[in-house]
PDB file of C-alpha atoms and ligand atoms in Angstrom:
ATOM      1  CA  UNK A  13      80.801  87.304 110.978  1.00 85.00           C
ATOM      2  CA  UNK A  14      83.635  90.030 111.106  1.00 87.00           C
ATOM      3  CA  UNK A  15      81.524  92.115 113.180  1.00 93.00           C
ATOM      4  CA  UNK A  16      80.829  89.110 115.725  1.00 92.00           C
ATOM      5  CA  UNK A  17      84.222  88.688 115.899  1.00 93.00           C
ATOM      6  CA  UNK A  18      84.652  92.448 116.620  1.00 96.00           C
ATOM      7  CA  UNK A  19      82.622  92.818 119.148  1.00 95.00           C
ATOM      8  CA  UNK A  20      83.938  89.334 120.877  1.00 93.00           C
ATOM      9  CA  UNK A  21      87.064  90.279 120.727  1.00 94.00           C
ATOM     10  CA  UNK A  22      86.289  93.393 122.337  1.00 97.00           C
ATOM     11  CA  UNK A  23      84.298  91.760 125.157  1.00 95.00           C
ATOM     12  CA  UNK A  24      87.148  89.586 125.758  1.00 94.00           C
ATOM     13  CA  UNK A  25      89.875  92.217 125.363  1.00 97.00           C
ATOM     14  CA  UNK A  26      88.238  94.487 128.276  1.00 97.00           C
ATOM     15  CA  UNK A  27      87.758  91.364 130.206  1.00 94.00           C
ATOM     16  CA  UNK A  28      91.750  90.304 130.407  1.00 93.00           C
ATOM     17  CA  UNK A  29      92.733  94.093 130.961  1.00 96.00           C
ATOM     18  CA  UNK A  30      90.224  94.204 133.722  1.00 95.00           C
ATOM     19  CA  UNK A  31      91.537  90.993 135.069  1.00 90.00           C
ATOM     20  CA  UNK A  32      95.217  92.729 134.776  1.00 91.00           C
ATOM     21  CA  UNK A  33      94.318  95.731 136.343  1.00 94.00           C
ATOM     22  CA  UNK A  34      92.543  94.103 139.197  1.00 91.00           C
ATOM     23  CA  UNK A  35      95.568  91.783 139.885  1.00 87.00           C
ATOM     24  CA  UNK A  36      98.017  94.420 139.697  1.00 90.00           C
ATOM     25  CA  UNK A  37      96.565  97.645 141.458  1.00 90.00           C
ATOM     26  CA  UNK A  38      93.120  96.413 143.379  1.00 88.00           C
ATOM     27  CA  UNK A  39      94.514  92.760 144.998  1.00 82.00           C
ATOM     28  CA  UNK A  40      97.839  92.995 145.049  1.00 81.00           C
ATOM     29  CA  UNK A  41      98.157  89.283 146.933  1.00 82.00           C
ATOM     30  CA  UNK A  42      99.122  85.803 146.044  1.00 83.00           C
ATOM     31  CA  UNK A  43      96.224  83.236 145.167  1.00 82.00           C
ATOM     32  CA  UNK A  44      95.552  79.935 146.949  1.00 88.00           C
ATOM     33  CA  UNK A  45      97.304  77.196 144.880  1.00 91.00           C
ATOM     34  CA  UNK A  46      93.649  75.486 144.504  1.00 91.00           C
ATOM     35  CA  UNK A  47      91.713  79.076 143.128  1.00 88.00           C
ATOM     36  CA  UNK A  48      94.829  80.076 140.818  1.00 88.00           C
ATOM     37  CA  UNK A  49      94.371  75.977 139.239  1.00 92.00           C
ATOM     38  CA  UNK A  50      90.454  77.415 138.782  1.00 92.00           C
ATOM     39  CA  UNK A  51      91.370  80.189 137.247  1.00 88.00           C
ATOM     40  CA  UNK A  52      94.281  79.276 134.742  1.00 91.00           C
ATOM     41  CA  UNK A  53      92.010  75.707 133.268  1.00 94.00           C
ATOM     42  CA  UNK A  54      88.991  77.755 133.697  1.00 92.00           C
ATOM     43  CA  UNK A  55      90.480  81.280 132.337  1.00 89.00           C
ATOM     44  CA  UNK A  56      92.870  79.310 129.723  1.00 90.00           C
ATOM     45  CA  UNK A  57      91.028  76.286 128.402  1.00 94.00           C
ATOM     46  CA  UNK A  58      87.616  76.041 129.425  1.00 96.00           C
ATOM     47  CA  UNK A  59      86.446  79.722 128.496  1.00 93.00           C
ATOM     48  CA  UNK A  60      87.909  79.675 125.252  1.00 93.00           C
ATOM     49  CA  UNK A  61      86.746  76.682 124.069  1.00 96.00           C
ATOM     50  CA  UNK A  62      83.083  77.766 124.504  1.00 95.00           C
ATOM     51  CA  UNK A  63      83.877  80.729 122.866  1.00 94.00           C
ATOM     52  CA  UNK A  64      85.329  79.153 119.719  1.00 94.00           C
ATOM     53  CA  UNK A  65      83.152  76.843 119.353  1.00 96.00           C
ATOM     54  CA  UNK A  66      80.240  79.147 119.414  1.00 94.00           C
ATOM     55  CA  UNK A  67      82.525  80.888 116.351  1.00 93.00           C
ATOM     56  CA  UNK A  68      83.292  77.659 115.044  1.00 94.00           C
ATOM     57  CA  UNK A  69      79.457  76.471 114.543  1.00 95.00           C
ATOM     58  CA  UNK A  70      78.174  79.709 113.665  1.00 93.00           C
ATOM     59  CA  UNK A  71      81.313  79.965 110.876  1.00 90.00           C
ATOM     60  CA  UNK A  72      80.237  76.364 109.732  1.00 92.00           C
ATOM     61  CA  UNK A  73      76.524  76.960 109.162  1.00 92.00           C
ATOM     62  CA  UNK A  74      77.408  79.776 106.706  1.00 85.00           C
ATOM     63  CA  UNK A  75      79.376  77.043 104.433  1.00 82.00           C
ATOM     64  CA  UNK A  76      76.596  75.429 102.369  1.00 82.00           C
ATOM     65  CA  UNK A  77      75.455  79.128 101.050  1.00 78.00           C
ATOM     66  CA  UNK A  78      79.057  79.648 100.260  1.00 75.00           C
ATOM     67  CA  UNK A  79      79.570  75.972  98.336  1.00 78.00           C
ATOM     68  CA  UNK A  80      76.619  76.621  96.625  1.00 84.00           C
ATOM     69  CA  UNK A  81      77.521  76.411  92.761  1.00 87.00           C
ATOM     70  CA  UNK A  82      76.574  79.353  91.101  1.00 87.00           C
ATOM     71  CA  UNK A  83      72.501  79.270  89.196  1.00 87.00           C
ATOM     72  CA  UNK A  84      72.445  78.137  85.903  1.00 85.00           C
ATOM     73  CA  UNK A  85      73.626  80.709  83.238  1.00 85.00           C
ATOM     74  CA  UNK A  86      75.857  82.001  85.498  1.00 90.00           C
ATOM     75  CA  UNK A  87      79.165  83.353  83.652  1.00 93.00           C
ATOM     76  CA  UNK A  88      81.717  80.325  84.750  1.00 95.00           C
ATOM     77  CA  UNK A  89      85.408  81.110  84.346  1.00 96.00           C
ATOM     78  CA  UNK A  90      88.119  78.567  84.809  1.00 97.00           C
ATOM     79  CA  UNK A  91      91.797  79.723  85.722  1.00 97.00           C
ATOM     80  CA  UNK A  92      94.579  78.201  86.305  1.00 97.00           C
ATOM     81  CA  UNK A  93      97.654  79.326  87.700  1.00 96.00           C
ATOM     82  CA  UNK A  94     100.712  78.968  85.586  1.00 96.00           C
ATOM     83  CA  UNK A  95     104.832  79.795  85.827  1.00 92.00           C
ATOM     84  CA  UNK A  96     103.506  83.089  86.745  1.00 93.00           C
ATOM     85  CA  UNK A  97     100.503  84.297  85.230  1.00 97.00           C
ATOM     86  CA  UNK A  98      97.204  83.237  84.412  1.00 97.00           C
ATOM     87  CA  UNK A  99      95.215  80.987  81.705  1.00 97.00           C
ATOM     88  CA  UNK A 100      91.656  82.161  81.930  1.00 97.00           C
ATOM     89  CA  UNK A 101      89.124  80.260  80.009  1.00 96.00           C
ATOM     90  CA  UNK A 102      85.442  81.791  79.717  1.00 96.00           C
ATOM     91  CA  UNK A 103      82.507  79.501  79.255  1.00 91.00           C
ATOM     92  CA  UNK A 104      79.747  80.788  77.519  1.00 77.00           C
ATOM     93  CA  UNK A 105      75.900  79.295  77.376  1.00 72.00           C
ATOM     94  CA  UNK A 106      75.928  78.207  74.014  1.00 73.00           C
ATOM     95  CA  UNK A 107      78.815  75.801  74.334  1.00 78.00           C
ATOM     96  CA  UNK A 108      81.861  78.231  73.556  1.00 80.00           C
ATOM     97  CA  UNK A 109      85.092  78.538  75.045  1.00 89.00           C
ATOM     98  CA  UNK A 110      87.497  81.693  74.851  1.00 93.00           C
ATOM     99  CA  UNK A 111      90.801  81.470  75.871  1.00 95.00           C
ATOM    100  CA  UNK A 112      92.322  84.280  77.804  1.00 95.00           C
ATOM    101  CA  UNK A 113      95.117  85.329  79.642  1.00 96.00           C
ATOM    102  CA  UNK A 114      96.165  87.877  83.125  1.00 96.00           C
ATOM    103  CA  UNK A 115      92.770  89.857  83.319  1.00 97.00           C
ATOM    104  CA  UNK A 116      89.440  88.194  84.169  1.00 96.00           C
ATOM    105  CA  UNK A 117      86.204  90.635  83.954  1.00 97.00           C
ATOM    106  CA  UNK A 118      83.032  89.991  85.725  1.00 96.00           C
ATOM    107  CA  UNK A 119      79.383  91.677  85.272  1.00 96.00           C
ATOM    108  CA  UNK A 120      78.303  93.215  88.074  1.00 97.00           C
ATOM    109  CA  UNK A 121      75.492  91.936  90.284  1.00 94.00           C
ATOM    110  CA  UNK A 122      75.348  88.569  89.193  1.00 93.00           C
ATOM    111  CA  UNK A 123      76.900  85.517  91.001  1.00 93.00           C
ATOM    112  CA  UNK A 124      80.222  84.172  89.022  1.00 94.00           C
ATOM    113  CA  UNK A 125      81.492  80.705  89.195  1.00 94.00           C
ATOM    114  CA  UNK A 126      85.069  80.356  89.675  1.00 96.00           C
ATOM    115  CA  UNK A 127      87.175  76.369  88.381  1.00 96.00           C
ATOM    116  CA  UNK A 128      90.590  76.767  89.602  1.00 97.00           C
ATOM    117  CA  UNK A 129      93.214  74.524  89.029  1.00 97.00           C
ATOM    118  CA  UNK A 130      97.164  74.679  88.186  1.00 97.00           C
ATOM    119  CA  UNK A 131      99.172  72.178  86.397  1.00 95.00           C
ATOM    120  CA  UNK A 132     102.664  72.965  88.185  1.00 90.00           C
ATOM    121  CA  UNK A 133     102.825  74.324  91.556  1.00 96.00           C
ATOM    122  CA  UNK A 134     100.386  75.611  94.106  1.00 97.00           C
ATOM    123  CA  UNK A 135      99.137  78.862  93.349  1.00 97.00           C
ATOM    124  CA  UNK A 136      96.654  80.796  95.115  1.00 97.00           C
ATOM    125  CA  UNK A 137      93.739  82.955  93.522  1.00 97.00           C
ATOM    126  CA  UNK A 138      93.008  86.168  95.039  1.00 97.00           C
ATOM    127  CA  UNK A 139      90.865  89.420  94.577  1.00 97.00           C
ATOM    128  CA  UNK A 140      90.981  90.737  98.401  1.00 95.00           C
ATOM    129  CA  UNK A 141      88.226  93.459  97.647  1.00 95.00           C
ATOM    130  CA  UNK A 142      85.865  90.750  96.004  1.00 94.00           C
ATOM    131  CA  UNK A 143      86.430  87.735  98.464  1.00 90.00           C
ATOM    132  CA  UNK A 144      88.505  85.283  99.718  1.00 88.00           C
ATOM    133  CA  UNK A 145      90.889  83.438  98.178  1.00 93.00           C
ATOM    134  CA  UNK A 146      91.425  80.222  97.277  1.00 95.00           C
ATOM    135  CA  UNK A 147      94.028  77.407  96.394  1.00 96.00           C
ATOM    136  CA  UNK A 148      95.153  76.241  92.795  1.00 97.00           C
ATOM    137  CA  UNK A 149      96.255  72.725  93.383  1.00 97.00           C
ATOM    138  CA  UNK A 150      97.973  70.371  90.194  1.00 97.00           C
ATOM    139  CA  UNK A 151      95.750  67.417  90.241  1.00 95.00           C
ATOM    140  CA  UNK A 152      92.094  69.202  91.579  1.00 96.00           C
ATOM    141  CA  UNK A 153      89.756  71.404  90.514  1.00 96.00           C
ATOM    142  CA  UNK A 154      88.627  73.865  93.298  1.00 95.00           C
ATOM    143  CA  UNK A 155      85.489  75.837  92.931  1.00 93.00           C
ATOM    144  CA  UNK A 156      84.685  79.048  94.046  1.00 93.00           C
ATOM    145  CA  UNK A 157      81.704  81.371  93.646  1.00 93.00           C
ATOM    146  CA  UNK A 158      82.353  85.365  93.738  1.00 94.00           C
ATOM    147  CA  UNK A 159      79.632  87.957  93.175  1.00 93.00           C
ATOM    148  CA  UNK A 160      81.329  91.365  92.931  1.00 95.00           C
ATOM    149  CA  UNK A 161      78.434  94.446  94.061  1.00 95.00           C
ATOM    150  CA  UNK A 162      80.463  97.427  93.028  1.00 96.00           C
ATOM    151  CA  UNK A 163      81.512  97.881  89.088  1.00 97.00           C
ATOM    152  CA  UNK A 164      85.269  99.562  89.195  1.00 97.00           C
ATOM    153  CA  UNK A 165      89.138  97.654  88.934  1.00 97.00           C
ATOM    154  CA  UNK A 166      90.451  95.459  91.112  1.00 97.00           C
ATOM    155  CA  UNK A 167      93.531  94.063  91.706  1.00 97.00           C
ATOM    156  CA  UNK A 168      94.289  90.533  91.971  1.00 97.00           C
ATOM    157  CA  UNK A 169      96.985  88.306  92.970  1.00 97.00           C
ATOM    158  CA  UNK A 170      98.720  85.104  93.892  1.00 97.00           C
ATOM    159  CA  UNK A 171      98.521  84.455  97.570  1.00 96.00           C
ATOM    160  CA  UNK A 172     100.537  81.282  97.943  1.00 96.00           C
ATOM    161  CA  UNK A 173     104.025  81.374  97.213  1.00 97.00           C
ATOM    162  CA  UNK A 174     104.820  79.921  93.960  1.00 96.00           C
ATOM    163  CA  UNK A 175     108.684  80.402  93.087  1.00 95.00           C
ATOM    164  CA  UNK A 176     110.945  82.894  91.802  1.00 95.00           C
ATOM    165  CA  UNK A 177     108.535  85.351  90.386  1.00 96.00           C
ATOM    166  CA  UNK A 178     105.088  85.023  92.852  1.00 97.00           C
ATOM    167  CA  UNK A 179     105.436  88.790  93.787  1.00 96.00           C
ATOM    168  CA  UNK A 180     105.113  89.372  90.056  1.00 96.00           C
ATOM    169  CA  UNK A 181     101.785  87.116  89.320  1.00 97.00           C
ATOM    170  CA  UNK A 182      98.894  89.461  89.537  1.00 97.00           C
ATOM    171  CA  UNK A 183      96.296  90.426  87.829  1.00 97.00           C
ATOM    172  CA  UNK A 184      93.670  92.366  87.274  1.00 97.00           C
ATOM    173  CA  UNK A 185      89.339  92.415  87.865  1.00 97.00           C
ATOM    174  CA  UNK A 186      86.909  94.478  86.336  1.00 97.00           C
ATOM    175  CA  UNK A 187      83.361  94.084  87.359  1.00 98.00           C
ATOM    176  CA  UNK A 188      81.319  95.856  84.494  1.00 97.00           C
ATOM    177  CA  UNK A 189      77.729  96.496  83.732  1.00 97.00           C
ATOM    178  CA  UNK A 190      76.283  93.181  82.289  1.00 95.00           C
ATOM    179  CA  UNK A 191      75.504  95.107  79.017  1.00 96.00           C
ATOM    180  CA  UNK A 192      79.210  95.934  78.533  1.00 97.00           C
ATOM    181  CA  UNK A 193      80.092  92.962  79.891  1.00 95.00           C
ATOM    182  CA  UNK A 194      78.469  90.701  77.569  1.00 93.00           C
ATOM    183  CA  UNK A 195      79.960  93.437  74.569  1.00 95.00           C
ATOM    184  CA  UNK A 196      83.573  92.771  76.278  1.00 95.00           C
ATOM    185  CA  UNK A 197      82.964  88.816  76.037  1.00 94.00           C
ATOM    186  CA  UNK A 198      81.516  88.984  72.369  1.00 92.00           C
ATOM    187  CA  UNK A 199      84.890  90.874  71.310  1.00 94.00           C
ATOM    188  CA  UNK A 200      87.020  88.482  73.007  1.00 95.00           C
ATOM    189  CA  UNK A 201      85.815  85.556  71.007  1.00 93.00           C
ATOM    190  CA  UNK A 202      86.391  87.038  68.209  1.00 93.00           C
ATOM    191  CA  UNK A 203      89.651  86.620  66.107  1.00 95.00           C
ATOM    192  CA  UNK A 204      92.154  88.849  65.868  1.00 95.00           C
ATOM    193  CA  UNK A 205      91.430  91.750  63.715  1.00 91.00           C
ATOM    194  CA  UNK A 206      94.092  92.240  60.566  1.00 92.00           C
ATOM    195  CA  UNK A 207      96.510  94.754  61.389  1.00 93.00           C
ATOM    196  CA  UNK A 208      96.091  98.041  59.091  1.00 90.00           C
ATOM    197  CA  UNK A 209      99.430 100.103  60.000  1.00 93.00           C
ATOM    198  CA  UNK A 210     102.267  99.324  58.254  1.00 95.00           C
ATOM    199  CA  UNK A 211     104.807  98.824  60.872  1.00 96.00           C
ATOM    200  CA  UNK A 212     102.399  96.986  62.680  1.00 96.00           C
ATOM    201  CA  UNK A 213     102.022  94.516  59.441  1.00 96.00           C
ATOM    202  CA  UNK A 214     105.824  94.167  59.542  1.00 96.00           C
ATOM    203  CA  UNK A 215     105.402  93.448  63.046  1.00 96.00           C
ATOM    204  CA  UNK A 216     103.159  90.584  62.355  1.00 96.00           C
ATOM    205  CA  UNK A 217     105.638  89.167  60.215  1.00 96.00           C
ATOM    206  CA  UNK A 218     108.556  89.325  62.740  1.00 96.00           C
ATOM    207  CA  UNK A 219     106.215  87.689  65.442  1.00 97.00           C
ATOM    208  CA  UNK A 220     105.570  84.740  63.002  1.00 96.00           C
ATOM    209  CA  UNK A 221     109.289  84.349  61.334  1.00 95.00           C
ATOM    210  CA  UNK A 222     110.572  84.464  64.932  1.00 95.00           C
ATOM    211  CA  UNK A 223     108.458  81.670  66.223  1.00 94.00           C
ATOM    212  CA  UNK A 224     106.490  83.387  68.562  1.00 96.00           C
ATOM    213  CA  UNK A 225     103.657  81.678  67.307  1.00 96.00           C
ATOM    214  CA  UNK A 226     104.789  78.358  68.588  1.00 96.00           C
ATOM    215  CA  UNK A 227     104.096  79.549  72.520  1.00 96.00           C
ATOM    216  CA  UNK A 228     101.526  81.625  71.792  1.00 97.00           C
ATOM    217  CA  UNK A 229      98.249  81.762  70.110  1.00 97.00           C
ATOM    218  CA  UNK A 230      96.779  84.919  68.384  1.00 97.00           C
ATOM    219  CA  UNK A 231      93.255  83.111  66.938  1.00 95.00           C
ATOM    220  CA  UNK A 232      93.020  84.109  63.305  1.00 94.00           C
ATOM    221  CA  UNK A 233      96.709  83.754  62.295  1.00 95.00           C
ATOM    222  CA  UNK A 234      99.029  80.013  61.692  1.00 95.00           C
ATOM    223  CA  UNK A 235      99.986  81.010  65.558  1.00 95.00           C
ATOM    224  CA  UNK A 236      98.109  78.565  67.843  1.00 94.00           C
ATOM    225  CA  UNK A 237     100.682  77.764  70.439  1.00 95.00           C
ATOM    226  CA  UNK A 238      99.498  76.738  74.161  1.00 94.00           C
ATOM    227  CA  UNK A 239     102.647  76.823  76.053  1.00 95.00           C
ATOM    228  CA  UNK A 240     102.180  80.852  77.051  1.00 95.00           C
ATOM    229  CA  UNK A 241      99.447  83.218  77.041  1.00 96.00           C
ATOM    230  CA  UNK A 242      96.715  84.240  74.693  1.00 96.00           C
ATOM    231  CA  UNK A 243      97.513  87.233  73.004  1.00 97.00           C
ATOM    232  CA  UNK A 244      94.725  87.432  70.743  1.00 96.00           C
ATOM    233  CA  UNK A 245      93.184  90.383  72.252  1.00 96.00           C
ATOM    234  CA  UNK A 246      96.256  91.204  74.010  1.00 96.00           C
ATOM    235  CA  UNK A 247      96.471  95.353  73.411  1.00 95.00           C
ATOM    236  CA  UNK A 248      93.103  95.284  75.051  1.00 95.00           C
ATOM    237  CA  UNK A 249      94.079  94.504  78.656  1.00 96.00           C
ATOM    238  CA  UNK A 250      94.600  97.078  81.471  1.00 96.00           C
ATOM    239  CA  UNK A 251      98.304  95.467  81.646  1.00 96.00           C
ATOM    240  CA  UNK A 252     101.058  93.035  80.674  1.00 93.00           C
ATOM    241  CA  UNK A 253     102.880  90.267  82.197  1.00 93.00           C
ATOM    242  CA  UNK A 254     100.396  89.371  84.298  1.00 95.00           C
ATOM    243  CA  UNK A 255     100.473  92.994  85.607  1.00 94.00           C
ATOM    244  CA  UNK A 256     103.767  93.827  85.984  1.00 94.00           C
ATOM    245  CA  UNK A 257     103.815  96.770  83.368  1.00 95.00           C
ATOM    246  CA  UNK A 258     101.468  99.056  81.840  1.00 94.00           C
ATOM    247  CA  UNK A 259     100.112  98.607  78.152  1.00 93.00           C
ATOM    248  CA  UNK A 260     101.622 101.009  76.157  1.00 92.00           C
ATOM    249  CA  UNK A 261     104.004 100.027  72.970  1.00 92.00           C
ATOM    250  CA  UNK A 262     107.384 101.038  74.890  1.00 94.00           C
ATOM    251  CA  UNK A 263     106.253  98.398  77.807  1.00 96.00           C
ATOM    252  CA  UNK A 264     105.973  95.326  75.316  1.00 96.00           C
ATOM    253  CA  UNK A 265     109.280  96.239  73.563  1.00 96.00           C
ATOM    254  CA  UNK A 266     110.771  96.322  77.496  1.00 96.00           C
ATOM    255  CA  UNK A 267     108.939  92.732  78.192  1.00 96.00           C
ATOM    256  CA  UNK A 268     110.254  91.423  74.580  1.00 96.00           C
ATOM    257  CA  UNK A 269     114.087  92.744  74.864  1.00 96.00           C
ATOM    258  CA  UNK A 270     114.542  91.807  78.485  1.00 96.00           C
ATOM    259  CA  UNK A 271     111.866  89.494  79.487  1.00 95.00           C
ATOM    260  CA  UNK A 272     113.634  88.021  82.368  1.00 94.00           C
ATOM    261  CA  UNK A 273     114.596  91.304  83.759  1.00 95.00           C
ATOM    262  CA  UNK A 274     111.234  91.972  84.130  1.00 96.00           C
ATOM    263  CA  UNK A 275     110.151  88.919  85.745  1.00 96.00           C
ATOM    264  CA  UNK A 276     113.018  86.769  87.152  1.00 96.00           C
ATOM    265  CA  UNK A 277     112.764  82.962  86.305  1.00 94.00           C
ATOM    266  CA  UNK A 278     110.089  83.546  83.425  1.00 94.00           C
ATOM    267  CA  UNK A 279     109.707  80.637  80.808  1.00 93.00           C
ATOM    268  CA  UNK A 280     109.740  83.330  77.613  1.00 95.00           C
ATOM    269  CA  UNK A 281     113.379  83.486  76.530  1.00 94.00           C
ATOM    270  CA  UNK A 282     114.653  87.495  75.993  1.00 95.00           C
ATOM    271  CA  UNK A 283     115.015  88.431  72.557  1.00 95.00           C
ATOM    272  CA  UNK A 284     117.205  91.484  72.969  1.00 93.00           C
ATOM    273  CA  UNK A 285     118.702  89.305  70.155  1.00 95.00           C
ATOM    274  CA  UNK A 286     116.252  91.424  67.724  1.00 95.00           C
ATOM    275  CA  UNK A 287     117.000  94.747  66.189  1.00 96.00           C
ATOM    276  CA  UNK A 288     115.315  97.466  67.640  1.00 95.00           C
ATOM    277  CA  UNK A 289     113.545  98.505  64.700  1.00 95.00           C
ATOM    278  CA  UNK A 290     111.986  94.478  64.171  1.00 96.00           C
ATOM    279  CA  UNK A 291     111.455  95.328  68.385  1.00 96.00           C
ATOM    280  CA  UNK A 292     109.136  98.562  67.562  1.00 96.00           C
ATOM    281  CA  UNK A 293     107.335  96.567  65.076  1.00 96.00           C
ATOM    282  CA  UNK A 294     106.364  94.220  66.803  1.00 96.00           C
ATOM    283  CA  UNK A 295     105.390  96.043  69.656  1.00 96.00           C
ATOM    284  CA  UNK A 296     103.626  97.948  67.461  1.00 96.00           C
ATOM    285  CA  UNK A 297     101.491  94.575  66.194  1.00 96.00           C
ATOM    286  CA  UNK A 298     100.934  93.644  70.255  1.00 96.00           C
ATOM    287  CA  UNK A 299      99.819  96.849  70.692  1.00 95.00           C
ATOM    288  CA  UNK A 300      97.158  96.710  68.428  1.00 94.00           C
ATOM    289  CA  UNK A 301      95.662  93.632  68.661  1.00 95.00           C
ATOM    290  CA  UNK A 302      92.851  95.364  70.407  1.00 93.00           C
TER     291      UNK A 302
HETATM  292 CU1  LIG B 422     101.531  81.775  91.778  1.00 59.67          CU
HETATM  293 CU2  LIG B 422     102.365  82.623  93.796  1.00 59.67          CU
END
């Protein structure tokens, strides 16, 4: 389709220039009021629409291939777009369900199918290099099937303005080898593994008497809350904040202190309240919750 519409556009491009030229250097004269009617209904209205609709229909008959659901046993993924990041939820054959947050991965090769909804405002779901996007609208569930041919990381992001922070709701894709993929998804359903260090075990301990654990879940601890992301796994994503900063221990103590500094508007109060020392534990714990 894109190179139709290249070389149509071209066609039609050197077509109007020639026109111009013609008019201004070869016939220099006034038309007859009856031939310039021809042209401008004929040149304006009646050309073009035989040209779009040729587009139009031959846009339309690629549609059912594209509606298609993805084949059984395909990996399904349903996202929806929150206050601004993402809930990800990964479906697997045997009947589980892992909950995950602001990174989706996909394997390579193999069609994906996509459930996208949002339960405040109208997001938009977006990986430009994989496809095209798609609306997130409270009250539907919009499908949409992706099959990524190159392994590598992609950047995603919300394409329909959202509120204060929609600049600062991305995310990001990484299309893997179905091998590591599957590893990837096996790890992710499992709970979180016991922290060993020290100050990350203090760092537990501040994230639970601080009631972090009542917005957040972190499966294998009394934390189970739904209002905010996943962190279960939460050291092992390529970012944080639905990519607005890096993963490294000095980025979640930034995002913990000063939250709305980092993303204007966000629903997680600031605790800058915190000593610094209860701040490096617990980024510490985040960190490691691989
Ligand atoms: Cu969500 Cu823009």
């Amino acid at each position: 389709m894109f190179w139709w519409l290249v070389i149509g556009g071209t066609i039609v491009w050197i077509i109007v220039i020639g026109l111009a030229v013609y008019a201004t250097r070869v016939r220099r004269k006034k038309h007859e009021r009856r031939q310039a009617a021809i042209l401008i209904i004929g040149g304006g209205a009646v050309i073009p629409t035989i040209i779009l609709a040729g587009y139009l229909t031959y846009g339309l008959a690629m549609l059912p291939d594209l509606l298609e659901p993805a084949p059984q046993g395909s990996v399904r993924i349903a996202i929806s777009g929150e206050q601004w990041w993402w809930r990800v939820h990964y479906f697997t054959d045997d009947g589980r369900e892992v909950e995950l947050a602001n990174e989706i991965r996909m394997p390579v090769g193999e069609p994906v199918q996509f459930y996208l909804e949002s339960p405040d405002v109208i997001h938009s779901f977006w990986i430009p290099s994989i496809g095209g996007k798609m609306d997130m609208i409270p009250g539907r569930v919009n499908r949409l099937k992706l099959e990524p041919t190159k392994t590598g990381v992609y950047r995603g992001a919300c394409a329909e303005y959202c509120g204060t922070s929609h600049a600062l709701m991305s995310f990001y894709a990484v299309v893997m080898e179905p091998d590591a993929f599957e590893q990837w998804l096996e790890h992710q359903a499992e709970p979180a593994a016991e922290p060993a260090d020290p100050l990350a075990v203090r760092g537990e301990d501040v994230f639970m008497e601080n009631g972090c654990g009542s917005c957040h879940a972190i499966r294998g601890t009394t934390a189970d809350g739904v209002v905010g992301p996943d962190l279960t796994h939460v050291g092992s994503r390529l970012s944080i904040g639905a990519a607005v900063l890096p993963n490294e221990q000095d980025d979640f103590f930034r995002w913990v202190a000063h939250t709305d500094e980092v993303k204007p508007g966000v629903h997680m109060p600031a605790f800058e309240m915190l000593p610094d020392d209860e701040l490096t534990a617990l980024s510490a714990y985040l960190e490691g919750l691989q």
